[in-house]
Amino acid sequence: MAELDESQQKPLVKSVDEELYVAKDANGEKRPKKIEESDSESEKKVKAGTEKMEMDDDSPSSVESCSTFREERDALRDLKANEKDRLSELKEKVAEVFQIETVGDEDEDAKQNETEEPTRGNDEKETEVDSPSRVVEKSALSEMKSGDEDGRVVEKSALSEMKSGDEDGRVVEKSALSEMKSGDEEGKTKTEETEESNKEVKENNKEMEGGNVDQNKKNEVSSRSQAIEKSSSFNEQGLFKEESNFLCDLKDNERKALSELKAKVEEAIIQNKIFNKEKAKSEDKEGEEGKLKEKSTPEGEEKSTTEGEEKAIEESHRDVTLWGVPLLPSKGAESTNVVLLKFLRAREFNVDEALDMLKDTLRWREEYDVDSILVEDLGLDFSKVAYMEGIDHEGHPVCYNTYGIFLDEELYHKTFGAEENCKKLLRWRVQMMEREIKKLNFEPGGISSFLQINDLSNSPGPSRKELRQVMKQAVTLLQDNYPEFVSTNVFINVPFWYYALYAFISPFLTQRTKSKFVFARPAKVTETLLRYIPAKDIPICYGGLKREEDDEFSIKNGEISELLIKGGSTEIIELHAPETGTTLLWDLTVLGWEVNYKEEFIPTDEKSYTLIVRKGKKMAATEEPIRNSFKIKEPGKVILTVENPTFKKKRVLYRYKVTS
């Protein structure tokens, strides 16, 4: 509310004098009237005077401020008690968040009074006050005015603080919620890791509490989880990478598991328990029976076996080998570690399971007579079912398995029509495996596994019951008795039904086994094989440059060049032949083809004519690699033109040589 100037204050003082005082007495002093009104009535008159002051003030700003004040005052009066409490609580929270002190109504009143006291003091100095009662009345009026204005200031500041407090509160709440969420996620991961570690510790403690558990078994449990991490390693290209067989490259738990397995194998071989499973399980019974026989044997009766024969048997058992590698660790052969590591990795470094697998393999080889299978004539030729061809980039021999050959009904019934022929097929597969294993190197750092390519084109499918059963037996036989002999299993020309079959059996495979599987549709066969095998060792039926019984290109002159052709562009390959009487020979293939291709000979002499070696042709996607030659009768060069009309990049592989 606006301040009153001196002209407005004089009528107000006069009206108050008339109400409170009578005429002057004989001495000229004013004598107050007898106040009979109650305090409430005097307050009403003061309020009436205030209203009169407000009515006398004709300035529009004063009227506007008064109306605004009344509206805000009425709004605050209408607030419920709980809303006022909420307002005070909100102010306290905002003060805590922003580390400010809440200013109370009394403090704000004091501050407002301090700012208004100088102006109010000046006005009072200009106007002389005749009596103490008038001073009290004027101070009451001024306090009412300042109180009203202070109230408006406090109310406005409270409303602004409410708004800012709400906005700040929302920001603080959002940040707090985000921090809580991130904290919860981190807490969950840490909690899960802690729980897993606690579980492993509890399991280890339980096993170590058993009185009959030896020290080897105590270390076994702690090594399992760490061994799984090692079982699925990949190289920079994302391909499965075989683990090193050097002791210095093994993890601590792997070295410990290998030492435990070597000790158990040594004990089993020396005690002649490596082959006889029944004897290993019933050792106590046999000991008791032996004691009874000794008691019942007459003193003069000779024993069935002499001490020399027993020693000979023990020595023969100590010479037990597997794939030409001695299994007795005390002989100190480094290849023994490589063979034992195969069984450990196949069983995720579980020592007991690896030992049982080794024993089962040795017993199966003895029962199946594997050692003599190489010289056995099976009478059937299955060389087209599986064959070895070339090596991969790391030196692994490549084994191709083709199942489309059984699409021939005559061959199918000849092979699977009789149970005897099915057994011969299994023995032939073992025979082939043993023959190729002899070419491997079991020394640390050597190549001791194969790359396996499975061609499923034209395969009979799962509807052929006999084929499915034999293939299942073959897979089980090789998996149980030839552990870790496949570095990678590549399936090419995969039909739709095989994806469905793999999705069904995938949950039953270990992560290590699944990490070795690679699948390629017909359009991606050559591209997939090139990731593992050089183009010179890939058969031409799979888009490579390897031909049967072909020795035209050797290591020296068989270097393969590569060219990328962008979509919608044309590239020219020049094969120079400067000498006459020579022959130019070349191989060329384009991954996925679907290009226009032609061959020409351009003589060095500009007066000579260009000769067409091969007419231009649009090459289909299923085209095999091209091999061609040209007899050079005059100096010049052969031009190979490849036009790519598609939008995809094309990869060209070629090689050539000049012969006399």
XYZ file of C-alpha atoms in Angstrom:
660
model
C 0.000 0.000 0.000
C 1.327 3.464 -0.928
C 2.681 5.829 1.741
C 0.569 8.924 2.778
C 2.046 12.350 2.182
C 1.704 15.276 4.621
C -1.441 16.724 2.962
C -3.245 13.382 3.355
C -2.106 12.848 6.947
C -3.448 16.237 8.336
C -7.187 15.540 7.743
C -6.703 12.139 9.255
C -5.074 13.604 12.394
C -7.829 16.163 12.685
C -10.548 13.531 12.518
C -8.787 11.493 15.163
C -8.523 14.606 17.432
C -12.240 15.198 17.181
C -12.967 11.618 18.134
C -10.540 11.325 21.015
C -10.349 14.834 22.497
C -12.767 17.560 23.613
C -12.247 21.271 23.270
C -9.301 22.911 24.995
C -9.694 23.733 28.660
C -8.906 27.040 30.377
C -5.201 26.357 30.309
C -5.336 25.723 26.553
C -4.626 21.996 26.818
C -6.660 19.302 25.164
C -8.609 17.079 27.490
C -9.435 13.478 26.259
C -12.979 12.199 26.164
C -14.140 9.410 28.402
C -13.504 6.238 26.487
C -16.446 3.959 27.026
C -16.029 1.847 23.920
C -14.570 -1.609 24.201
C -11.306 -2.654 22.653
C -13.124 -4.385 19.868
C -15.030 -1.243 19.001
C -11.788 0.779 18.958
C -10.239 -1.779 16.629
C -13.228 -1.454 14.352
C -12.754 2.297 14.261
C -9.065 1.896 13.489
C -9.930 -0.487 10.627
C -12.534 2.013 9.443
C -9.870 4.711 9.474
C -7.590 2.478 7.488
C -10.289 1.835 4.935
C -10.930 5.559 4.732
C -7.232 6.117 4.123
C -7.309 3.569 1.347
C -10.397 5.218 -0.168
C -8.792 8.635 0.018
C -5.792 7.382 -1.879
C -6.750 8.020 -5.520
C -3.582 6.581 -7.131
C -4.372 3.591 -9.418
C -1.244 1.701 -8.290
C -2.449 1.845 -4.702
C -5.883 0.489 -5.637
C -4.368 -2.266 -7.699
C -1.924 -3.285 -4.964
C -4.670 -3.291 -2.358
C -6.919 -5.515 -4.448
C -4.018 -7.878 -5.175
C -3.181 -8.043 -1.501
C -6.792 -8.840 -0.565
C -6.963 -11.650 -3.139
C -3.726 -13.197 -1.958
C -4.712 -12.794 1.686
C -8.071 -14.427 1.079
C -6.363 -17.259 -0.813
C -3.999 -17.909 2.049
C -6.825 -17.819 4.569
C -8.672 -20.439 2.561
C -5.728 -22.821 2.695
C -6.370 -25.832 4.862
C -4.265 -26.578 7.875
C -2.665 -29.603 6.229
C -1.724 -27.538 3.177
C 0.018 -24.997 5.365
C 1.892 -27.828 7.040
C 2.893 -29.178 3.647
C 4.095 -25.728 2.651
C 6.320 -25.445 5.698
C 7.673 -28.973 5.198
C 8.424 -28.261 1.540
C 10.297 -25.096 2.475
C 12.376 -27.040 4.965
C 13.202 -29.733 2.347
C 14.179 -27.147 -0.236
C 16.370 -25.442 2.345
C 18.075 -28.772 3.137
C 18.668 -29.613 -0.543
C 20.164 -26.281 -1.474
C 21.783 -25.763 1.956
C 20.008 -22.510 2.711
C 18.428 -21.298 5.896
C 14.677 -20.806 6.001
C 13.742 -17.290 6.867
C 10.842 -17.098 9.301
C 8.005 -14.623 9.271
C 9.484 -12.742 12.198
C 12.867 -12.361 10.494
C 11.285 -11.152 7.278
C 9.121 -8.702 9.191
C 12.212 -7.394 10.911
C 14.063 -7.031 7.607
C 11.130 -5.302 5.976
C 10.814 -2.952 8.950
C 14.509 -2.129 8.705
C 14.123 -1.122 5.072
C 11.029 0.972 5.741
C 12.130 2.568 8.996
C 14.256 5.343 7.408
C 11.406 6.629 5.235
C 8.897 6.264 8.001
C 11.239 8.075 10.447
C 11.654 11.012 8.106
C 7.899 11.457 7.838
C 7.511 11.362 11.577
C 10.208 13.988 12.031
C 8.431 16.371 9.670
C 5.126 15.967 11.529
C 5.238 17.008 15.174
C 3.322 14.819 17.572
C 1.612 16.754 20.399
C 0.729 13.839 22.652
C 1.802 10.243 23.404
C -1.615 8.877 22.447
C -1.341 10.286 18.947
C 2.127 8.758 18.607
C 0.706 5.390 19.614
C -2.134 5.681 17.139
C 0.131 6.736 14.282
C 2.603 3.945 15.071
C -0.302 1.482 15.150
C -1.453 2.631 11.744
C 2.065 2.464 10.307
C 2.581 -1.007 11.758
C -0.677 -2.117 10.202
C 0.477 -0.777 6.843
C 3.937 -2.302 7.102
C 2.460 -5.546 8.403
C 0.111 -5.752 5.450
C 2.911 -5.128 3.012
C 5.214 -7.501 4.844
C 2.515 -10.131 4.730
C 2.182 -9.708 0.986
C 5.954 -9.941 0.545
C 6.125 -13.065 2.679
C 3.179 -14.612 0.858
C 4.639 -13.871 -2.555
C 8.055 -15.156 -1.514
C 6.389 -18.262 -0.089
C 4.518 -18.884 -3.347
C 7.680 -18.356 -5.417
C 9.573 -20.681 -3.094
C 6.828 -23.250 -3.503
C 7.124 -23.089 -7.286
C 10.921 -23.120 -7.322
C 10.898 -25.767 -4.609
C 8.571 -27.959 -6.684
C 10.793 -27.631 -9.769
C 13.986 -28.153 -7.807
C 12.387 -31.029 -5.961
C 11.480 -32.678 -9.261
C 15.045 -32.284 -10.546
C 16.470 -33.641 -7.317
C 14.005 -36.518 -7.299
C 14.791 -37.398 -10.931
C 18.537 -37.338 -10.320
C 18.057 -39.324 -7.128
C 15.934 -41.909 -8.954
C 18.492 -42.241 -11.757
C 21.263 -42.668 -9.210
C 19.164 -45.204 -7.357
C 18.544 -47.158 -10.586
C 22.203 -47.167 -11.582
C 23.138 -48.037 -8.041
C 20.629 -50.864 -8.002
C 21.984 -52.281 -11.281
C 25.554 -52.125 -10.064
C 24.477 -53.562 -6.769
C 22.696 -56.423 -8.506
C 25.733 -57.341 -10.602
C 28.019 -57.126 -7.595
C 25.557 -59.126 -5.536
C 25.320 -61.824 -8.203
C 29.088 -62.066 -8.465
C 29.376 -62.217 -4.696
C 26.691 -64.905 -4.486
C 28.399 -67.013 -7.159
C 31.750 -66.728 -5.433
C 30.128 -67.552 -2.094
C 28.482 -70.627 -3.604
C 31.799 -71.844 -4.968
C 33.477 -71.246 -1.605
C 30.685 -73.119 0.196
C 30.947 -76.054 -2.214
C 34.692 -76.153 -1.799
C 34.369 -76.052 1.981
C 31.803 -78.859 1.962
C 34.033 -81.088 -0.127
C 37.108 -80.245 1.899
C 35.306 -81.065 5.145
C 35.017 -84.728 4.141
C 37.650 -86.791 5.879
C 38.196 -89.228 2.978
C 38.598 -86.606 0.246
C 42.168 -86.472 -1.009
C 44.030 -83.311 -1.900
C 43.533 -83.840 -5.644
C 39.772 -83.739 -5.345
C 39.853 -80.592 -3.222
C 41.475 -78.624 -6.031
C 39.184 -80.056 -8.692
C 36.058 -78.050 -7.889
C 37.837 -74.705 -7.830
C 39.329 -75.389 -11.275
C 36.090 -76.158 -13.143
C 34.748 -72.634 -13.521
C 38.133 -71.275 -14.588
C 38.564 -74.046 -17.137
C 35.288 -73.166 -18.849
C 36.568 -69.675 -19.616
C 39.568 -71.181 -21.402
C 37.447 -73.616 -23.404
C 35.964 -71.021 -25.781
C 38.745 -68.761 -27.038
C 38.590 -66.949 -30.366
C 41.155 -65.265 -32.570
C 41.025 -61.737 -33.976
C 38.815 -62.848 -36.907
C 36.214 -64.246 -34.499
C 37.137 -67.863 -35.341
C 37.655 -70.576 -32.761
C 41.282 -70.797 -31.720
C 42.839 -73.921 -30.298
C 44.512 -73.652 -26.927
C 48.242 -73.969 -26.524
C 49.710 -77.275 -25.322
C 52.811 -75.714 -23.800
C 52.895 -75.982 -20.023
C 53.962 -72.359 -19.680
C 50.782 -71.231 -21.495
C 48.390 -73.211 -19.281
C 46.517 -71.594 -16.427
C 47.304 -72.578 -12.862
C 44.183 -74.698 -12.500
C 44.909 -76.432 -15.815
C 48.461 -77.302 -14.826
C 47.178 -78.600 -11.507
C 44.536 -80.758 -13.210
C 47.143 -82.128 -15.642
C 49.447 -83.065 -12.746
C 46.604 -84.831 -10.952
C 45.625 -86.768 -14.082
C 49.228 -87.811 -14.727
C 49.530 -89.115 -11.169
C 46.308 -91.127 -11.478
C 47.268 -92.512 -14.910
C 50.669 -93.531 -13.556
C 49.033 -95.315 -10.635
C 46.435 -97.023 -12.858
C 49.062 -98.299 -15.308
C 51.467 -99.562 -12.626
C 48.674 -101.325 -10.724
C 47.285 -102.758 -13.962
C 43.914 -101.010 -13.546
C 43.949 -99.098 -16.817
C 42.185 -101.818 -18.843
C 40.324 -103.988 -16.292
C 37.368 -101.986 -15.016
C 35.996 -104.854 -12.971
C 39.291 -105.276 -11.155
C 39.485 -101.611 -10.284
C 36.053 -101.712 -8.663
C 36.351 -105.029 -6.805
C 39.932 -104.860 -5.594
C 39.012 -105.647 -2.014
C 37.004 -108.739 -2.963
C 39.818 -110.107 -5.078
C 42.248 -109.517 -2.214
C 40.094 -111.535 0.137
C 39.686 -114.336 -2.402
C 43.457 -114.407 -2.944
C 44.048 -114.864 0.789
C 41.598 -117.782 0.897
C 43.349 -119.441 -2.063
C 46.738 -119.102 -0.396
C 45.415 -120.827 2.721
C 43.862 -123.683 0.731
C 46.935 -124.222 -1.497
C 49.229 -127.076 -0.391
C 52.726 -126.117 0.562
C 54.384 -128.169 -2.147
C 52.065 -127.172 -5.033
C 53.605 -124.934 -7.669
C 52.015 -121.574 -8.449
C 50.306 -121.062 -11.798
C 52.510 -118.143 -12.744
C 56.115 -117.461 -11.908
C 57.520 -114.175 -10.718
C 59.204 -113.679 -14.082
C 55.894 -113.962 -15.942
C 54.265 -111.429 -13.596
C 57.053 -108.961 -14.252
C 56.708 -109.489 -17.992
C 52.975 -108.726 -17.768
C 53.628 -105.610 -15.729
C 56.235 -104.398 -18.223
C 53.881 -104.977 -21.157
C 51.171 -102.956 -19.444
C 53.615 -100.189 -18.688
C 54.335 -99.868 -22.418
C 50.706 -98.963 -23.169
C 50.457 -96.320 -25.877
C 47.707 -94.333 -27.538
C 48.119 -93.096 -31.149
C 51.790 -93.915 -30.847
C 52.236 -91.817 -27.693
C 53.354 -93.509 -24.429
C 50.818 -92.930 -21.651
C 53.123 -93.613 -18.718
C 53.972 -90.085 -17.500
C 57.198 -91.193 -15.800
C 58.771 -91.737 -19.233
C 58.835 -87.965 -19.590
C 57.447 -87.656 -23.135
C 56.014 -84.202 -23.863
C 53.504 -85.748 -26.267
C 51.935 -87.496 -23.242
C 50.843 -84.119 -21.914
C 49.245 -83.243 -25.278
C 47.193 -86.452 -25.342
C 46.093 -86.121 -21.713
C 45.111 -82.470 -22.286
C 42.724 -83.619 -25.027
C 40.818 -85.743 -22.516
C 40.891 -82.986 -19.894
C 39.504 -80.363 -22.295
C 36.811 -82.753 -23.478
C 35.657 -83.040 -19.846
C 36.253 -79.385 -18.889
C 39.257 -80.320 -16.748
C 37.340 -82.680 -14.509
C 40.139 -85.090 -13.584
C 38.001 -88.085 -12.620
C 35.801 -87.812 -15.724
C 38.853 -87.408 -17.959
C 40.441 -90.530 -16.421
C 37.249 -92.539 -16.947
C 37.088 -91.354 -20.569
C 40.699 -92.421 -21.142
C 40.043 -95.856 -19.658
C 36.898 -96.300 -21.770
C 38.826 -95.347 -24.917
C 41.594 -97.859 -24.215
C 39.095 -100.631 -23.500
C 37.108 -99.798 -26.662
C 40.250 -99.899 -28.791
C 41.112 -103.296 -27.355
C 37.597 -104.667 -27.977
C 37.270 -103.072 -31.429
C 40.796 -104.246 -32.410
C 41.734 -100.786 -33.644
C 45.474 -101.460 -33.737
C 45.041 -103.947 -36.610
C 42.338 -102.043 -38.487
C 44.802 -100.284 -40.812
C 45.726 -103.513 -42.604
C 42.148 -104.753 -42.763
C 40.436 -105.062 -46.166
C 36.780 -104.145 -45.700
C 35.768 -104.975 -49.286
C 33.820 -101.712 -49.782
C 34.984 -98.364 -51.126
C 33.570 -95.328 -49.284
C 36.221 -92.873 -50.498
C 33.541 -90.521 -51.834
C 31.773 -90.394 -48.473
C 34.765 -88.893 -46.663
C 38.196 -87.851 -47.907
C 41.163 -85.660 -46.950
C 42.119 -82.732 -49.187
C 44.664 -79.979 -48.488
C 45.368 -78.021 -45.314
C 43.931 -74.857 -43.777
C 45.693 -71.565 -43.012
C 47.059 -72.957 -39.715
C 48.231 -76.270 -41.137
C 45.326 -78.526 -40.073
C 44.511 -81.330 -42.530
C 41.045 -80.824 -44.024
C 38.521 -83.663 -43.938
C 35.475 -83.475 -46.235
C 32.305 -85.436 -45.400
C 29.736 -85.618 -48.200
C 26.275 -87.059 -47.655
C 24.743 -86.291 -51.049
C 26.302 -89.458 -52.452
C 23.640 -91.496 -50.651
C 20.970 -89.860 -52.781
C 21.723 -92.680 -55.216
C 19.143 -95.329 -54.336
C 21.308 -98.226 -55.464
C 24.254 -97.153 -53.318
C 21.954 -96.360 -50.403
C 20.398 -99.824 -50.303
C 23.783 -101.455 -50.899
C 25.247 -99.631 -47.904
C 22.362 -99.604 -45.438
C 20.362 -102.586 -46.644
C 22.327 -105.037 -44.505
C 23.503 -104.597 -40.933
C 26.890 -106.048 -41.819
C 27.525 -103.279 -44.365
C 26.553 -100.638 -41.781
C 29.209 -102.055 -39.438
C 31.737 -102.010 -42.275
C 30.970 -98.346 -42.903
C 31.701 -97.557 -39.235
C 34.946 -99.560 -39.305
C 35.957 -97.823 -42.531
C 35.432 -94.428 -40.862
C 37.609 -95.500 -37.901
C 40.197 -96.863 -40.322
C 40.354 -93.521 -42.136
C 40.642 -91.663 -38.798
C 43.529 -93.826 -37.617
C 45.330 -93.472 -40.954
C 45.145 -89.670 -40.877
C 46.055 -89.418 -37.156
C 49.439 -90.964 -37.987
C 50.177 -87.794 -39.979
C 49.574 -85.532 -36.960
C 52.186 -84.185 -34.584
C 51.504 -84.597 -30.844
C 54.431 -82.494 -29.710
C 53.605 -79.132 -28.034
C 53.131 -76.595 -30.811
C 52.428 -79.297 -33.382
C 49.236 -79.833 -35.415
C 47.191 -82.478 -33.610
C 43.651 -81.948 -34.990
C 41.643 -81.659 -38.231
C 39.420 -79.105 -39.891
C 36.166 -80.873 -40.776
C 33.921 -79.796 -43.681
C 30.426 -81.320 -43.843
C 28.690 -80.930 -47.212
C 24.914 -81.280 -46.776
C 23.959 -80.626 -50.409
C 21.584 -83.261 -51.816
C 21.683 -85.114 -48.509
C 18.770 -87.507 -48.020
C 17.636 -85.710 -44.892
C 16.282 -86.951 -41.577
C 13.590 -89.077 -43.248
C 16.164 -91.781 -44.023
C 16.080 -93.787 -40.813
C 19.010 -96.113 -41.595
C 21.335 -93.269 -42.556
C 20.339 -91.279 -39.494
C 21.074 -94.186 -37.149
C 24.483 -94.952 -38.693
C 25.512 -91.285 -38.670
C 24.479 -91.014 -35.039
C 26.609 -94.051 -34.152
C 29.556 -92.647 -36.082
C 29.342 -89.268 -34.347
C 29.083 -90.884 -30.906
C 31.964 -93.252 -31.637
C 34.287 -90.464 -32.824
C 33.252 -88.076 -30.075
C 33.825 -90.551 -27.246
C 37.089 -92.057 -28.474
C 38.766 -89.224 -30.406
C 38.410 -86.183 -28.157
C 39.471 -82.741 -29.403
C 40.519 -83.978 -32.831
C 38.320 -81.454 -34.649
C 39.494 -77.848 -34.511
C 36.414 -76.490 -36.342
C 33.273 -78.126 -37.756
C 32.063 -76.296 -40.885
C 28.678 -77.172 -42.395
C 28.177 -75.978 -45.989
C 25.182 -76.026 -48.339
C 23.006 -76.216 -45.257
C 19.324 -76.845 -46.065
C 16.478 -75.313 -44.120
C 15.582 -78.511 -42.262
C 19.085 -78.743 -40.763
C 18.712 -75.376 -39.032
C 15.544 -76.674 -37.403
C 17.331 -79.874 -36.371
C 20.269 -77.940 -34.916
C 17.933 -75.670 -32.952
C 16.449 -78.823 -31.423
C 19.767 -80.456 -30.426
C 21.628 -77.238 -29.554
C 20.519 -77.148 -25.876
C 22.138 -80.566 -25.346
C 25.563 -79.465 -26.649
C 28.279 -77.870 -24.550
C 29.305 -74.292 -25.209
C 32.737 -75.490 -26.318
C 31.211 -77.808 -28.926
C 28.839 -75.133 -30.243
C 31.681 -72.627 -30.530
C 33.327 -74.912 -33.112
C 30.254 -75.061 -35.379
C 30.044 -72.862 -38.484
C 27.101 -72.883 -40.928
C 27.050 -71.605 -44.522
C 24.168 -71.367 -46.979
C 24.858 -72.337 -50.656
C 25.491 -68.714 -51.687
C 28.165 -68.293 -48.971
C 30.114 -71.570 -49.373
C 33.247 -70.233 -51.083
C 33.368 -67.108 -48.942
C 33.099 -69.186 -45.758
C 35.728 -71.736 -46.782
C 38.184 -68.978 -47.695
C 38.158 -67.876 -44.076
C 39.793 -71.190 -43.166
C 41.395 -72.649 -46.299
C 43.584 -71.085 -49.025
C 41.921 -70.896 -52.437
C 44.554 -73.237 -53.927
C 43.440 -76.006 -51.527
C 39.669 -75.584 -51.938
C 38.190 -78.011 -54.510
C 36.712 -76.396 -57.618
C 33.288 -77.820 -56.701
C 33.306 -75.409 -53.755
C 34.592 -72.404 -55.722
C 38.324 -72.941 -55.136
C 41.178 -73.601 -57.568
C 42.088 -77.134 -56.449
C 41.678 -79.754 -59.209
C 42.047 -83.496 -58.894
C 45.428 -84.879 -59.903
C 46.543 -81.453 -61.076
C 50.158 -80.355 -60.844
C 50.127 -77.433 -63.247
C 50.633 -74.899 -60.484
C 53.227 -75.460 -57.800
C 54.080 -73.474 -54.691
C 56.550 -71.312 -56.645
C 54.337 -70.352 -59.562
C 50.924 -70.849 -57.960
C 50.602 -67.557 -56.088
C 47.008 -66.307 -56.133
C 46.157 -62.644 -56.665
C 42.970 -60.967 -55.497
C 40.942 -58.098 -56.951
C 37.833 -56.288 -55.688
C 35.356 -54.892 -58.203
C 32.905 -52.244 -57.039
C 29.268 -52.389 -58.035
C 28.568 -51.009 -61.532
C 32.265 -50.918 -62.519
C 34.600 -52.866 -64.804
C 38.126 -54.137 -64.124
C 40.761 -55.417 -66.558
C 43.414 -58.014 -65.695
C 46.514 -58.024 -67.921
C 48.569 -61.223 -68.379
C 51.804 -60.364 -70.168
C 53.549 -62.826 -72.501
C 56.466 -61.061 -74.221
C 58.114 -64.164 -75.730
C 56.752 -66.062 -78.713
C 56.400 -69.823 -78.671
C 55.272 -69.889 -75.039
C 51.924 -70.822 -73.541
C 49.988 -68.689 -71.092
C 47.906 -70.636 -68.534
C 45.505 -69.036 -66.012
C 42.829 -69.807 -63.447
C 40.106 -67.351 -62.460
C 37.033 -67.367 -60.265
C 34.612 -64.740 -58.988
C 32.841 -65.282 -55.687
C 29.135 -65.446 -56.419
C 29.823 -64.679 -60.137
C 26.806 -62.860 -61.731
C 29.230 -60.807 -63.832
C 30.015 -60.352 -67.547
C 33.311 -61.953 -68.506
C 35.440 -62.111 -71.676
C 39.049 -62.876 -72.740
C 41.096 -61.214 -75.498
C 44.651 -61.226 -76.820
C 46.079 -57.840 -77.791
C 49.374 -57.960 -79.753
C 52.131 -55.486 -79.055
C 52.211 -54.559 -82.742
C 49.435 -52.034 -83.310
C 49.010 -53.233 -86.938
C 48.019 -56.713 -85.760
C 44.473 -57.707 -84.960
C 42.987 -58.324 -81.536
C 42.044 -61.959 -81.062
C 39.023 -63.114 -79.069
C 40.084 -65.920 -76.732
C 36.698 -66.290 -75.023
C 33.511 -64.584 -76.041
C 31.758 -62.336 -73.596
C 29.300 -64.200 -71.419
C 27.166 -63.491 -68.398
C 28.393 -65.866 -65.722
C 25.791 -67.452 -63.455
C 26.209 -67.723 -59.692
C 26.808 -71.487 -59.914
C 29.668 -71.316 -62.440
C 32.837 -73.220 -61.584
C 36.277 -71.558 -61.735
C 37.700 -71.030 -65.208
C 40.936 -72.511 -66.490
C 42.163 -71.506 -69.938
C 45.385 -71.255 -71.953
C 46.646 -69.423 -75.042
C 49.568 -70.184 -77.363
C 51.623 -67.038 -77.877
C 52.584 -66.570 -81.560
C 53.603 -62.927 -81.266
C 54.436 -60.668 -78.340
C 51.418 -59.256 -76.586
C 49.173 -59.711 -73.598
C 45.942 -61.446 -72.642
C 43.209 -59.158 -71.313
C 40.613 -60.574 -68.892
C 37.626 -58.220 -68.580
C 35.224 -58.532 -65.659
C 32.166 -56.280 -65.610
C 30.118 -56.088 -62.421
C 26.534 -54.974 -63.235
C 25.312 -55.511 -59.670
C 25.450 -53.134 -56.709
C 27.568 -55.504 -54.600
C 31.339 -55.762 -54.511
C 32.763 -58.806 -56.268
C 35.890 -60.653 -55.202
C 38.075 -62.000 -58.017
C 40.781 -64.634 -57.466
C 43.207 -65.487 -60.262
C 46.649 -66.884 -60.999
C 48.666 -67.474 -64.169
C 51.999 -68.727 -65.431
C 53.982 -68.812 -68.658
C 55.285 -72.199 -69.869
C 57.634 -72.977 -72.711
